[in-house]
CSV table of C-alpha atoms in Angstrom, one decimal:
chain,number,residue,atom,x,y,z
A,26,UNK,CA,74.2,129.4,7.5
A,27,UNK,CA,76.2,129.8,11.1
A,28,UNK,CA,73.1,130.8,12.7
A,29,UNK,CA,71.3,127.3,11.1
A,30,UNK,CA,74.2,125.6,12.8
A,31,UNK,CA,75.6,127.4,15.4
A,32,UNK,CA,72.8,128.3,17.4
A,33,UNK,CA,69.2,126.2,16.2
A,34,UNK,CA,67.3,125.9,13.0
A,35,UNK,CA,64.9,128.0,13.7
A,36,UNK,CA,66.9,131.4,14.6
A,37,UNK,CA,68.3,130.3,11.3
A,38,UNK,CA,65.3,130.6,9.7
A,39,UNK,CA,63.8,133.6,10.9
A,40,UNK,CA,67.1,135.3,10.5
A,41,UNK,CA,67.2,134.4,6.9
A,42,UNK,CA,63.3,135.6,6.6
A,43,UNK,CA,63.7,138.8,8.6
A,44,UNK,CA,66.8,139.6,6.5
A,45,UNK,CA,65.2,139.4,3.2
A,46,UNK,CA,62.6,141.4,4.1
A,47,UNK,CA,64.2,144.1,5.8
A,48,UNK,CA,65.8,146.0,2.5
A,49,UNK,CA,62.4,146.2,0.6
A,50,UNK,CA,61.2,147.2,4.2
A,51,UNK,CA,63.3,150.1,4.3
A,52,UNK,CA,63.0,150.9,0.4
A,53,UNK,CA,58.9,151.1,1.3
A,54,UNK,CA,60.2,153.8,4.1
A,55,UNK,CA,62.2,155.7,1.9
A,56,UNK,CA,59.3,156.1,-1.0
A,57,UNK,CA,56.9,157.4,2.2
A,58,UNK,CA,59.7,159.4,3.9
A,59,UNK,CA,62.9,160.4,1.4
A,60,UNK,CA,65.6,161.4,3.5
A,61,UNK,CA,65.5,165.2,2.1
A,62,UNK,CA,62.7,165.4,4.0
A,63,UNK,CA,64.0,164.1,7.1
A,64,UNK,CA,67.2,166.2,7.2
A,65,UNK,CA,67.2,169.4,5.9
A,66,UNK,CA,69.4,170.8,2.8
A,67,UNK,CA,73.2,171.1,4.5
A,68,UNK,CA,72.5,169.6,7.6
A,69,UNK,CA,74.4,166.6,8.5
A,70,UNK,CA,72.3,165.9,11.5
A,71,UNK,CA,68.7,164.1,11.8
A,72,UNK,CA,67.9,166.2,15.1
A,73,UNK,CA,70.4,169.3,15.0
A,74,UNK,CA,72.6,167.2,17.4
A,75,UNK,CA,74.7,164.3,16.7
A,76,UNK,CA,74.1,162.8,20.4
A,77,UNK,CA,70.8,163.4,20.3
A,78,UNK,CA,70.5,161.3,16.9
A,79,UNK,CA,72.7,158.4,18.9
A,80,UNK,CA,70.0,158.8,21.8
A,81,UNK,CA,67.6,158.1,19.5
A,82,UNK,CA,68.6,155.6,17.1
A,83,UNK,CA,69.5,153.2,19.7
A,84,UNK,CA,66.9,153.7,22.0
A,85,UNK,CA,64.7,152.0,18.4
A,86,UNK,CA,67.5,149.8,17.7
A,87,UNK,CA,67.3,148.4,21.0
A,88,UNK,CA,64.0,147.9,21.4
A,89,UNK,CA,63.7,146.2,17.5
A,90,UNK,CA,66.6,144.2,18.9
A,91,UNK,CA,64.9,143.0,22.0
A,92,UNK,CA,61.8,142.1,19.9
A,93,UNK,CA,63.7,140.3,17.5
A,94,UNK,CA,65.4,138.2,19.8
A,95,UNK,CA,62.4,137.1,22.3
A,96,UNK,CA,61.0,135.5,19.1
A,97,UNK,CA,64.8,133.9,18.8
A,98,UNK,CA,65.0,135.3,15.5
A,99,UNK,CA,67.1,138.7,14.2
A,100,UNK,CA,68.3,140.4,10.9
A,101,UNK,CA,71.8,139.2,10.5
A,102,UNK,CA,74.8,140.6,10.9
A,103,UNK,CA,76.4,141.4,14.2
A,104,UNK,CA,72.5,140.3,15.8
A,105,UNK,CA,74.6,136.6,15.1
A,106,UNK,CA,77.8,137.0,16.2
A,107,UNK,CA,75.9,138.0,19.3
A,108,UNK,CA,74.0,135.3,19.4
A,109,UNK,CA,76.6,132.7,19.3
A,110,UNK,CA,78.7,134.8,22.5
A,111,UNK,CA,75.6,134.5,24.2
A,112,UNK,CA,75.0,130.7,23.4
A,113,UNK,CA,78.5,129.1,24.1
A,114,UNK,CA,80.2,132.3,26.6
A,115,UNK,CA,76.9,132.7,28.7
A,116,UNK,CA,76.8,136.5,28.7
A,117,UNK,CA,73.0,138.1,28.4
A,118,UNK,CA,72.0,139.1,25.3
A,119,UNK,CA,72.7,142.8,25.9
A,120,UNK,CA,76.4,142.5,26.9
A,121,UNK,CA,77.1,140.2,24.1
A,122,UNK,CA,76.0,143.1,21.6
A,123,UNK,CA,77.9,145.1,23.5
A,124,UNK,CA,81.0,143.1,23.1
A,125,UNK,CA,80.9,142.5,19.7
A,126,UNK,CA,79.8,146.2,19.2
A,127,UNK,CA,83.0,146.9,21.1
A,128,UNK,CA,85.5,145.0,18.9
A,129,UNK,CA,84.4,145.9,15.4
A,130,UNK,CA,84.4,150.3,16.9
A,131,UNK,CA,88.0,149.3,18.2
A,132,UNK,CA,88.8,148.4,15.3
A,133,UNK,CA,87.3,151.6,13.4
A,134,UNK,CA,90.2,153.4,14.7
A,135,UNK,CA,92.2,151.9,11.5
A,136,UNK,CA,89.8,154.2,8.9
A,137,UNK,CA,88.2,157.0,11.7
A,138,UNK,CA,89.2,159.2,13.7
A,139,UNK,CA,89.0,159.0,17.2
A,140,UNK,CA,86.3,161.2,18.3
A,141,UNK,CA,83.9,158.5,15.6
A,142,UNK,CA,85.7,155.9,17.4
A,143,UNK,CA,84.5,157.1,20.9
A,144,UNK,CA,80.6,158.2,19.7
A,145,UNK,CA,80.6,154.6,18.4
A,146,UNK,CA,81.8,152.9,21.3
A,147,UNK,CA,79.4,154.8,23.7
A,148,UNK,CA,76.6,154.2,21.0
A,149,UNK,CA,77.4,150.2,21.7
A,150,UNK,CA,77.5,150.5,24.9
A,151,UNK,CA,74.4,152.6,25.5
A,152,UNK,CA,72.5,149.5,23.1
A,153,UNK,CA,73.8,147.1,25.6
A,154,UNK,CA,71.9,148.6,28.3
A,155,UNK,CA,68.5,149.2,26.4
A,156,UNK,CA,68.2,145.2,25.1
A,157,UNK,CA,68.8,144.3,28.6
A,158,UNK,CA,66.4,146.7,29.8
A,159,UNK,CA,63.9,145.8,27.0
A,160,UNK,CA,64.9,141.9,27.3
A,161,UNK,CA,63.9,141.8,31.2
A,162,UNK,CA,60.6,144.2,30.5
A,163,UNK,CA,59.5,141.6,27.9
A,164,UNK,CA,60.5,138.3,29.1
A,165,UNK,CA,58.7,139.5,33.0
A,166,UNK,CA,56.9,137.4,34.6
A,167,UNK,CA,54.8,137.1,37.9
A,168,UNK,CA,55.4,134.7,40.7
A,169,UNK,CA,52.7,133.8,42.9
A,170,UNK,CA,52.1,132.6,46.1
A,171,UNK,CA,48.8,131.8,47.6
A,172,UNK,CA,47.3,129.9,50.8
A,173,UNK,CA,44.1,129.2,50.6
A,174,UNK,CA,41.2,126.7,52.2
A,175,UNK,CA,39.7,126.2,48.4
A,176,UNK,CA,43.5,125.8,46.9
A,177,UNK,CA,41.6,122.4,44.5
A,178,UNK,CA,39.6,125.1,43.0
A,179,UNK,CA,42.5,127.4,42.2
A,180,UNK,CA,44.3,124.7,41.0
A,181,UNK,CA,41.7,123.7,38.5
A,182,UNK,CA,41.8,126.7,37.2
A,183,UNK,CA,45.4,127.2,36.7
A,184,UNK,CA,46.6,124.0,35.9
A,185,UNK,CA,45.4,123.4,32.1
A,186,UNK,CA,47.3,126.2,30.8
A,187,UNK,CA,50.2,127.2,33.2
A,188,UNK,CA,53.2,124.8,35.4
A,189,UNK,CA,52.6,125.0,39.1
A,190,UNK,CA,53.9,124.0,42.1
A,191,UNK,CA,51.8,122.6,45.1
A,192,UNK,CA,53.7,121.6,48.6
A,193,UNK,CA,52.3,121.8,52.4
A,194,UNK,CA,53.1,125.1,54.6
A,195,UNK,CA,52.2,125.5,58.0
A,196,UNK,CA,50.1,128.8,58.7
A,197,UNK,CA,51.8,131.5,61.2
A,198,UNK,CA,48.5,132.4,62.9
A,199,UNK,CA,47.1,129.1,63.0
A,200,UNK,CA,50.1,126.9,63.2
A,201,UNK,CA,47.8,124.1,60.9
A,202,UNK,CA,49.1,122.1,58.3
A,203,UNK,CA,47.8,123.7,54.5
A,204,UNK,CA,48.8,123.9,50.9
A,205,UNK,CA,50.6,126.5,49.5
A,206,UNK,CA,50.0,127.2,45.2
A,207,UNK,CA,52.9,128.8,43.4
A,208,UNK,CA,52.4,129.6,39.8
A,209,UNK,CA,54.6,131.3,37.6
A,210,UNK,CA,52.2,133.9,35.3
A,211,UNK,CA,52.6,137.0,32.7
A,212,UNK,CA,50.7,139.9,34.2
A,213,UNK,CA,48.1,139.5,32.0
A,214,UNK,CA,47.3,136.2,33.7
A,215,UNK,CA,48.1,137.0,37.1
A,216,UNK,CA,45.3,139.5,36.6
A,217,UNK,CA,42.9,137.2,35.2
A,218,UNK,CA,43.5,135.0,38.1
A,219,UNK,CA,43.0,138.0,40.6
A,220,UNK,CA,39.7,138.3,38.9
A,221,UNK,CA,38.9,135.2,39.0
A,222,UNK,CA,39.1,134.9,43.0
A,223,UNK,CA,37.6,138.0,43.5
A,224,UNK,CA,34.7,136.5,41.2
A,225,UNK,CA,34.3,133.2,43.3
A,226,UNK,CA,34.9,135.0,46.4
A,227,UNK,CA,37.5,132.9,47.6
A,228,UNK,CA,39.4,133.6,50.9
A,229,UNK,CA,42.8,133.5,50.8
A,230,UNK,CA,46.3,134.8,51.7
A,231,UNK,CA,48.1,135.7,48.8
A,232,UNK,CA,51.7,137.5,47.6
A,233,UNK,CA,53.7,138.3,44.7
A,234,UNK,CA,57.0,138.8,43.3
A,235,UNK,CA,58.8,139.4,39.7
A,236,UNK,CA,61.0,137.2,37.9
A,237,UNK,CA,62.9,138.5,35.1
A,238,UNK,CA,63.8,134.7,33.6
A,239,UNK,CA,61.8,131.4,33.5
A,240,UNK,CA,64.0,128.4,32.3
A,241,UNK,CA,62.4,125.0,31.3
A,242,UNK,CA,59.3,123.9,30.6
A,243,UNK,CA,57.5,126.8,31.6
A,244,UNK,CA,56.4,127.6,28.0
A,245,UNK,CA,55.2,123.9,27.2
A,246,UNK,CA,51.6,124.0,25.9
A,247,UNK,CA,51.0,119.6,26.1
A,248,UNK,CA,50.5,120.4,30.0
A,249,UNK,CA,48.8,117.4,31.9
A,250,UNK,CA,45.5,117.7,32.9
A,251,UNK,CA,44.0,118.4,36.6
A,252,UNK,CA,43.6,114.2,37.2
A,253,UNK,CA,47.5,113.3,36.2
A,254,UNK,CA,46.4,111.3,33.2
């Protein structure tokens, strides 16, 4: 219910979906893999080691993290408090789990011992780092630049399914007056574009850089079409 009106309706939603879901999830995993047969008879560890388990289990928490919220949805819990630091204290994603991590191992110290205290902390911390790593990996995008004589035809082809930007540029070599594209792409589409130039042999003079974040109406599918109409 904070999610639905803290943050928007639809994190709500999928929140509230993902949540259900997740305990007959994990009851299917435990029919196909009891824990007896994960850890072995009087061993308290998954991997022998403690930190190596921690290693692990947020290396796949992070990343089902990071997957969660690039959909903007998550399963509850401290996924929401997270949520709502990021949304109104304008921290990344990955330091706001961190945060809230931080607070609730603090205050661990009133039932565990220290030594819990401190794997738990460094556990948090660690998960901070792997969404933000995961976060930028999934949300990366391409930024491209090209000159070329037959720019119209490039544009055509880019313009019914991706923003772009079009302004004049004065060549280095030639010092004349010509149009610069720069699109915005997921590698996936920058490489179809690639191949599409190569394809139509089409001279040009072209660069590339990554952006980690693209803000606004990037992700709008009702684009205009190539006449402005």
């Amino acid at each position: 219910i904070i999610a639905y009106i803290l943050i928007d309706h639809e994190f709500g939603i999928k929140t509230v979906y993902t949540a259900l879901i997740l305990g007959p999830m994990i009851r299917v995993w435990e029919l196909i893999l009891p824990v007896e047969k994960v850890i072995p008879a009087g061993q308290t560890s998954m991997m022998g080691d403690p930190w190596f388990d921690l290693l692990c289990f947020v290396l796949v928490l992070g990343l089902s993290q990071s997957i969660l919220f690039s959909i903007n949805a998550s399963t509850g819990g401290l996924d929401i408090v997270a949520k709502i630091v990021n949304k109104y204290c304008h921290l990344n994603l990955g330091s706001s789990v961190m945060v809230c991590g931080c607070v609730i191992c603090s205050m661990a110290i009133l039932v565990n011992d220290i030594s819990m205290v401190l794997v738990g902390l460094i556990g948090t911390w660690l998960n901070g780092l792997v969404i933000n790593y995961f976060m930028e990996k999934i949300n990366q995008k391409t930024r491209v630049f090209i000159i070329s004589d037959d720019h119209e035809k490039i544009q055509q082809y880019v313009i019914n399914t991706m923003r772009r930007g079009l302004h004049p540029v004065y060549g280095g070599y030639s010092n004349q007056r010509q149009m610069q594209i720069e699109v915005v792409l997921t590698p996936d589409e920058f490489s179809d574009l690639v191949d599409f130039m190569h394809k139509e042999k089409i001279r040009s003079f072209m660069t590339s850089d990554t952006v980690s974040q693209v803000h606004g109406i990037w992700n709008k599918r009702h684009l205009l079409d190539f006449s402005g109409e």
